[in-house]
Short mmCIF file of C-alpha atoms and ligand atoms in Angstrom, two decimals:
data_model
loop_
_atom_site.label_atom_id
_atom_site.label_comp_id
_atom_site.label_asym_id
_atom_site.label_seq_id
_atom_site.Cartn_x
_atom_site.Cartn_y
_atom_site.Cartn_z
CA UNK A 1 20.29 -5.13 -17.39
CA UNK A 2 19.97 -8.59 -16.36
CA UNK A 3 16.39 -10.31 -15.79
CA UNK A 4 16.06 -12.02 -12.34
CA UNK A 5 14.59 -15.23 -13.70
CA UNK A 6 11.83 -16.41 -11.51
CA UNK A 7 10.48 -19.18 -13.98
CA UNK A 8 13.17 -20.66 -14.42
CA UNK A 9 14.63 -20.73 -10.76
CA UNK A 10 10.91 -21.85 -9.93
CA UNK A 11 11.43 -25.35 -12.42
CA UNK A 12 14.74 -26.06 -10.45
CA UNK A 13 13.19 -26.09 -7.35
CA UNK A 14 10.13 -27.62 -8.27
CA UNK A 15 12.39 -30.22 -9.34
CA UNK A 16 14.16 -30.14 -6.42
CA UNK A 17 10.38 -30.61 -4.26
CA UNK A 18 9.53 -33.47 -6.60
CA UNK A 19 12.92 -35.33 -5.94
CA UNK A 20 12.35 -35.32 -2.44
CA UNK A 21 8.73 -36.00 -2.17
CA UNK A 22 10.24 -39.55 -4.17
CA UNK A 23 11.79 -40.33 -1.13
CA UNK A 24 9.09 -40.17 1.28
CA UNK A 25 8.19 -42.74 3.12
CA UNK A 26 4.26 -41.29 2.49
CA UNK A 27 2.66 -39.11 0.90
CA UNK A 28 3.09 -34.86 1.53
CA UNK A 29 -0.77 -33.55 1.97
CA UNK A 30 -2.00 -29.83 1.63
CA UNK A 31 -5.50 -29.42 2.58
CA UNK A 32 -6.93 -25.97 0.73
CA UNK A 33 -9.94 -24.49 2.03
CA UNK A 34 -11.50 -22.27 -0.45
CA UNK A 35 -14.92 -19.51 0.84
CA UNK A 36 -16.93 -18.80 -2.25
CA UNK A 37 -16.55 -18.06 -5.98
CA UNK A 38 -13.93 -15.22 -6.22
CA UNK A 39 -12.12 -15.90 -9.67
CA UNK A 40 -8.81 -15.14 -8.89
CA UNK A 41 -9.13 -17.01 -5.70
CA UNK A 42 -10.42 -19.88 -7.92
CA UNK A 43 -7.53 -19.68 -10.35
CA UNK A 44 -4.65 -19.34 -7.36
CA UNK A 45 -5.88 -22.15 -5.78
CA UNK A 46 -6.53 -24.66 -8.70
CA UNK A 47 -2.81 -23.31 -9.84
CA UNK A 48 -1.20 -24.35 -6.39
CA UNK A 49 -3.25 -27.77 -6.43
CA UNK A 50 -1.48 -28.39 -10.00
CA UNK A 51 2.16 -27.48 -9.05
CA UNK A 52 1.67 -29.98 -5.71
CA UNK A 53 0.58 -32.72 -8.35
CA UNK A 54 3.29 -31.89 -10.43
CA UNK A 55 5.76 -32.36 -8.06
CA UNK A 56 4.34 -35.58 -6.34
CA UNK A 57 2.45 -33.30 -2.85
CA UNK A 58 -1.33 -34.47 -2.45
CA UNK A 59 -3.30 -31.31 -2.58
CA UNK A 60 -7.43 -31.09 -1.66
CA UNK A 61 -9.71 -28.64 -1.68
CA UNK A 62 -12.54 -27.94 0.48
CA UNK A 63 -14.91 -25.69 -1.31
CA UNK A 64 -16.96 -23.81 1.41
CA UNK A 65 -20.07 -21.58 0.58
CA UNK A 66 -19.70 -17.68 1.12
CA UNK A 67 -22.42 -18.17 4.02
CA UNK A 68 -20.83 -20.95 6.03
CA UNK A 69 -20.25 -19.65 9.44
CA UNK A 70 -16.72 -19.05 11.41
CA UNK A 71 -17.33 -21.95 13.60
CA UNK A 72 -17.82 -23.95 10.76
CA UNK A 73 -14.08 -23.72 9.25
CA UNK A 74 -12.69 -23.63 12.60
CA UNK A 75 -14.34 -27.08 13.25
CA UNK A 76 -12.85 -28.15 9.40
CA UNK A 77 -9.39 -26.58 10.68
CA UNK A 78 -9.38 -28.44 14.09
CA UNK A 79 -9.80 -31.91 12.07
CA UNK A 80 -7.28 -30.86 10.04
CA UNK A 81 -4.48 -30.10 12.74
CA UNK A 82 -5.32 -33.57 14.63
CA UNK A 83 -5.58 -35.75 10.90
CA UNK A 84 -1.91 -36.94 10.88
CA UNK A 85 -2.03 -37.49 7.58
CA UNK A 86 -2.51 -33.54 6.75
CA UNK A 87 0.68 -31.91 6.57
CA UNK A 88 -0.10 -28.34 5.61
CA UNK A 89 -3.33 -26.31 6.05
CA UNK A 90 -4.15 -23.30 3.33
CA UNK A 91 -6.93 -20.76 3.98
CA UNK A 92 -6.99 -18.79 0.70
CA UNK A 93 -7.57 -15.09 1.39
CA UNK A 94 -9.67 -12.69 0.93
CA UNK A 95 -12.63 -14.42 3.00
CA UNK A 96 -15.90 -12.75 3.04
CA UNK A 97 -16.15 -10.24 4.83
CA UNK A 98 -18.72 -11.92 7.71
CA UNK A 99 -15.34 -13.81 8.33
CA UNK A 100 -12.75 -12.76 10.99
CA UNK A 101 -9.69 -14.16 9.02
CA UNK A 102 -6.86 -13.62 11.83
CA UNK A 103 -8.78 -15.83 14.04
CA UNK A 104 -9.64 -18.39 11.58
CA UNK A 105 -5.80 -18.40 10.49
CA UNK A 106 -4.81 -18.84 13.83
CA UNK A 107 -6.78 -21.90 14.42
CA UNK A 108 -4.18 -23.31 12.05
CA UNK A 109 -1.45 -25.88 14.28
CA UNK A 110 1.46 -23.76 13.33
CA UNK A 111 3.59 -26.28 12.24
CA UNK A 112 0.81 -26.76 9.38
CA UNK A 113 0.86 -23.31 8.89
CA UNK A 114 1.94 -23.24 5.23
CA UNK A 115 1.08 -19.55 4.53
CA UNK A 116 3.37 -18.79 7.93
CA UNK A 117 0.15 -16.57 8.80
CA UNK A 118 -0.61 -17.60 12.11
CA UNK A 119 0.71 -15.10 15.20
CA UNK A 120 2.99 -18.17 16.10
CA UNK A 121 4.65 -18.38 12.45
CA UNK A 122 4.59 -14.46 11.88
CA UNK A 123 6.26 -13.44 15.58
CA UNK A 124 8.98 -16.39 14.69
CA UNK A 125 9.86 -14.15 11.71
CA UNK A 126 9.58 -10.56 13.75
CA UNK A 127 12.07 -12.47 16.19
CA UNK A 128 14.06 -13.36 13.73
CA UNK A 129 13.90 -17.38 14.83
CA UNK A 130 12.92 -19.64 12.54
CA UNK A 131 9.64 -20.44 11.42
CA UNK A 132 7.27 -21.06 8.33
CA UNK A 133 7.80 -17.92 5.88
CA UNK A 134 5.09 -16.97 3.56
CA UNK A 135 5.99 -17.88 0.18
CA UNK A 136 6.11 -14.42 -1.52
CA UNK A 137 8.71 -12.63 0.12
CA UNK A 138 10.44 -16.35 0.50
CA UNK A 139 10.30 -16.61 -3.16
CA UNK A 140 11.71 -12.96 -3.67
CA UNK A 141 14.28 -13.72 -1.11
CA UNK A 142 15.29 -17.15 -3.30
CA UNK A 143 15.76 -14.68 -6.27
CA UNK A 144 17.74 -12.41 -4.96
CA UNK A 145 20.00 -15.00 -3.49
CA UNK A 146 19.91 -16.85 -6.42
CA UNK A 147 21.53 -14.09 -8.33
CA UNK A 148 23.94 -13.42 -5.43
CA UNK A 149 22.92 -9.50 -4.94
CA UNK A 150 24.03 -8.03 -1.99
CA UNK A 151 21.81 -6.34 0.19
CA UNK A 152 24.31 -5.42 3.15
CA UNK A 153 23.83 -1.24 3.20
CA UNK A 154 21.84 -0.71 0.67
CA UNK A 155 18.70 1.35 0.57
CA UNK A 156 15.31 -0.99 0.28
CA UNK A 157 12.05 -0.14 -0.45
CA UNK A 158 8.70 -2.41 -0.20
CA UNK A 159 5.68 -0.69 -1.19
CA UNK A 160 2.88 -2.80 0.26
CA UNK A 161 2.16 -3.03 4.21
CA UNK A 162 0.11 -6.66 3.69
CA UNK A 163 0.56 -8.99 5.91
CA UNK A 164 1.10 -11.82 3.51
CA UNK A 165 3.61 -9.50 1.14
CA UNK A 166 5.13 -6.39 2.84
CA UNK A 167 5.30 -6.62 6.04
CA UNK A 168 7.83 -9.94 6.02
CA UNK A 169 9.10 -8.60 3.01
CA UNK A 170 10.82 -5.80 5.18
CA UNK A 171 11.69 -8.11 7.76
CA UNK A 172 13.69 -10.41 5.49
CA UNK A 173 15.46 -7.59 3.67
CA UNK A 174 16.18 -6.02 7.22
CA UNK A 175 17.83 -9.42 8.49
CA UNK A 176 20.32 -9.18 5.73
CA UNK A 177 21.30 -5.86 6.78
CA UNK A 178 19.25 -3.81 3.99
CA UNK A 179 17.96 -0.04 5.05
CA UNK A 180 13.99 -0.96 4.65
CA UNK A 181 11.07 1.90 4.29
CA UNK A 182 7.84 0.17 4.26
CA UNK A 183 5.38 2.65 1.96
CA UNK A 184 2.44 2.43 1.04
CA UNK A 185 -0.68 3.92 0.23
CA UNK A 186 -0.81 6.81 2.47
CA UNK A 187 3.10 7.92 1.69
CA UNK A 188 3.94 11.24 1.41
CA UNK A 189 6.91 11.50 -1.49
CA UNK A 190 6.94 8.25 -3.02
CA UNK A 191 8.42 9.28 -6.03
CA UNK A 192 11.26 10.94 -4.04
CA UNK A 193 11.61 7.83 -1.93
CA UNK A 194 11.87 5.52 -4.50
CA UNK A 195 14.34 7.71 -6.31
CA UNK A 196 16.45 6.51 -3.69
CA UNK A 197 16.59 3.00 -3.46
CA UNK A 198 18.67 0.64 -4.42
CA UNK A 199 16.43 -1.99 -4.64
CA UNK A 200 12.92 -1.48 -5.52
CA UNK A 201 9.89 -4.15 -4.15
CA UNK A 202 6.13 -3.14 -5.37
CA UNK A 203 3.33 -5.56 -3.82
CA UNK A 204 0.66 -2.65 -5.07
CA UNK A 205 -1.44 -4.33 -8.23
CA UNK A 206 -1.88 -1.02 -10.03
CA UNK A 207 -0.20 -1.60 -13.17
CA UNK A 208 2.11 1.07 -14.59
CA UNK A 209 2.71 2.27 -10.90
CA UNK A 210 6.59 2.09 -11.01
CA UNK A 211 7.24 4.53 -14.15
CA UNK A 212 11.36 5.64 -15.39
CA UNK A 213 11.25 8.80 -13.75
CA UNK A 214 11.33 8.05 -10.39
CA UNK A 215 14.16 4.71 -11.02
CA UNK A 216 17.91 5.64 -9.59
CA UNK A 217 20.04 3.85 -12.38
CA UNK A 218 21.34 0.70 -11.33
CA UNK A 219 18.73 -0.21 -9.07
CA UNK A 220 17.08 -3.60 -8.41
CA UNK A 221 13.35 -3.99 -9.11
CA UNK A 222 11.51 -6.53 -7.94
CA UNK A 223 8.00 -6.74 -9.27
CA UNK A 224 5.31 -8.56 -6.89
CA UNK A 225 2.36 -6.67 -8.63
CA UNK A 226 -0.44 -8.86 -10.47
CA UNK A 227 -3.38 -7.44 -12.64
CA UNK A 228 -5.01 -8.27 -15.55
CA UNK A 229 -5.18 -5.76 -18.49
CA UNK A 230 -7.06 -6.89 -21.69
CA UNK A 231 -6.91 -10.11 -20.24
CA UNK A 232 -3.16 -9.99 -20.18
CA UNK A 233 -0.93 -10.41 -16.51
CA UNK A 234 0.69 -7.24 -15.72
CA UNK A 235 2.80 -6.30 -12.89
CA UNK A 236 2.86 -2.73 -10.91
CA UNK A 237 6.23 -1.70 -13.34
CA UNK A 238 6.33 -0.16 -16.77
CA UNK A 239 8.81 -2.55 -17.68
CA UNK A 240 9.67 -1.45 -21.25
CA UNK A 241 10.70 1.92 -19.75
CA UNK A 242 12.12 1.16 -16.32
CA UNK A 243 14.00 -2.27 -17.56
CA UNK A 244 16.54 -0.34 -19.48
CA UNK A 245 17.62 1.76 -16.23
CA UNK A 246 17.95 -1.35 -13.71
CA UNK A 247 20.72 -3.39 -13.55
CA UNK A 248 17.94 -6.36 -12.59
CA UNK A 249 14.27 -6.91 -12.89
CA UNK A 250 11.99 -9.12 -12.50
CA UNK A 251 9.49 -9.93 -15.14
CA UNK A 252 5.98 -10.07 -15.44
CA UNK A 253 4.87 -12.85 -15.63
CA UNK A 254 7.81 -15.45 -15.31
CA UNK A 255 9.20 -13.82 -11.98
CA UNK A 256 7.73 -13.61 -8.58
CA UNK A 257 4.51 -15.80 -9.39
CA UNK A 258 6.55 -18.75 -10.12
CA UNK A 259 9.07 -18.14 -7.18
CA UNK A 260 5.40 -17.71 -4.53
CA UNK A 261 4.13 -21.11 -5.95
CA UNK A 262 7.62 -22.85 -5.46
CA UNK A 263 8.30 -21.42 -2.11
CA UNK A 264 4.69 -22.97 -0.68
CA UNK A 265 6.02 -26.09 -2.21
CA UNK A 266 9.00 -26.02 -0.09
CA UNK A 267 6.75 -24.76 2.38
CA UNK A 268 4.33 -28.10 2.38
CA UNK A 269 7.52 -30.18 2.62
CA UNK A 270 8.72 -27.63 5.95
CA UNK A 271 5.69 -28.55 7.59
CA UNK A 272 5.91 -32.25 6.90
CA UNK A 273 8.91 -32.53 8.55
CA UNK A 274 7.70 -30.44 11.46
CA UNK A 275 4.73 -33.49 12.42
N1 GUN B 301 -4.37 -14.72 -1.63
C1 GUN B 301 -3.47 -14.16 -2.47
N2 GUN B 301 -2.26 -14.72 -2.28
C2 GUN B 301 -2.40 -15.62 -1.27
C3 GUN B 301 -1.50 -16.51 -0.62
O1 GUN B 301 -0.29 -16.57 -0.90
N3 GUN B 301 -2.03 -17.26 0.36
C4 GUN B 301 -3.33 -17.20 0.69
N4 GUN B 301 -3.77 -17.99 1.68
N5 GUN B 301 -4.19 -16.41 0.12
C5 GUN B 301 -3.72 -15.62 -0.88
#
């Protein structure tokens, strides 16, 4: 069993980011616009304004309260797309639920559509043309590459219909010729699914939800789940058990987290050269 490292592919490229944003003529910018106090939206977002320091991107946050009103971001947003010194726009989701967040992503100019969220970015990637990817399955796509697995034939499976995770998850692994079932939480048989698949993606955030039994031997898994447990970060696999059967895994943490915040790193720097 080999581990698909995501940390460490996730330093190379930040270092990779940092070397580049040396060489610009001025400064990369990443405007965040944060709605409220959720926690974990507090921690994402103060951990993507460190890695853009880090790596030489200027990174602000706007810090909205939960009240503010639609028309009031999409006024912030519209600033944003004409400030040509704004490369990259980032609405951190979940918004409240007052908020209609398809329309308030879409008021993003795609090319400063970091998340690739927007109809424009995500039809670009149903198309197959290119376009801004969202960082996740870009980041999961960088492993797998990195690591040289071939996906030509075999059976994939993405548990997780999001929008930001498993829905351009599929369409990635499709493009490179994989067999993708998209199942989620309605899926009748998932243990028999998943029993055959070659390569294994869970976006579900229940931890322990991948267990041994239902692993083929050999398979990839690719672990996109994040909880907390004790105060610990867990994925969605039982990784003691399952690790042994897979011929790679990815950790938890120190695999897809890393690879998501280096991916919208290369994302910010997409977008700059888009302007
Ligand atoms: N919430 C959880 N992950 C993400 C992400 O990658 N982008 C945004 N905008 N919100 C998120």
């Amino acid at each position: 069993m080999y581990i698909l490292d995501g940390k460490e592919l996730a330093k190379n490229i930040r270092t990779q980011v940092k070397l580049e944003t040396s060489t610009l003529s001025k400064p990369a910018k990443l405007l965040v616009i944060l709605v409220g106090k959720d926690p974990a939206s507090q921690i994402y977002v103060s951990s993507k304004e460190k890695a853009c320091r880090d790596t030489g991107i200027e990174a602000t946050t706007i810090v909205f309260d939960e009240n503010i009103t639609q028309k009031e971001i999409t006024n912030r947003i519209d600033e944003a797309n004409n400030d040509p010194t704004i490369h990259g726009i980032l609405v951190q989701l979940p918004l409240p639920k007052h908020l209609e967040e398809q329309v308030i992503i879409n008021h993003i100019a795609p090319s400063k559509d970091v998340d690739g969220l927007t109809f424009v970015n995500q039809g670009r990637l149903l198309a197959g043309q290119k376009g801004i990817v969202p960082a996740t399955p870009k980041g999961v796509m960088h492993l797998i590459d990195a690591y040289h697995l071939d996906l030509t034939g075999k059976n994939a499976i993405v548990i997780g219909r999001s929008n930001l995770v498993g829905k351009p998850l599929a369409l990635l692994l499709m493009q490179r010729n994989a067999t993708v079932t998209v199942a989620h939480s309605k899926t009748n048989n998932l243990a028999g699914i998943i029993a055959s698949a070659d390569i294994v993606c869970s976006a579900v955030g229940i931890p322990n939800f991948i267990t041994a039994d239902m692993i083929k031997p050999g398979a990839v898994v690719i672990d996109i789940g994040i909880s907390r447990v004790f105060g610990k970060v867990v994925g969605d696999v039982d990784y003691e058990a399952v690790s042994p059967l897979c011929s790679y895994i990815t950790p938890v943490p120190g695999g897809i987290g890393p690879m998501t915040i280096a991916s919208l790193l290369e994302n910010v720097l997409e977008c700059y050269k888009l302007v």
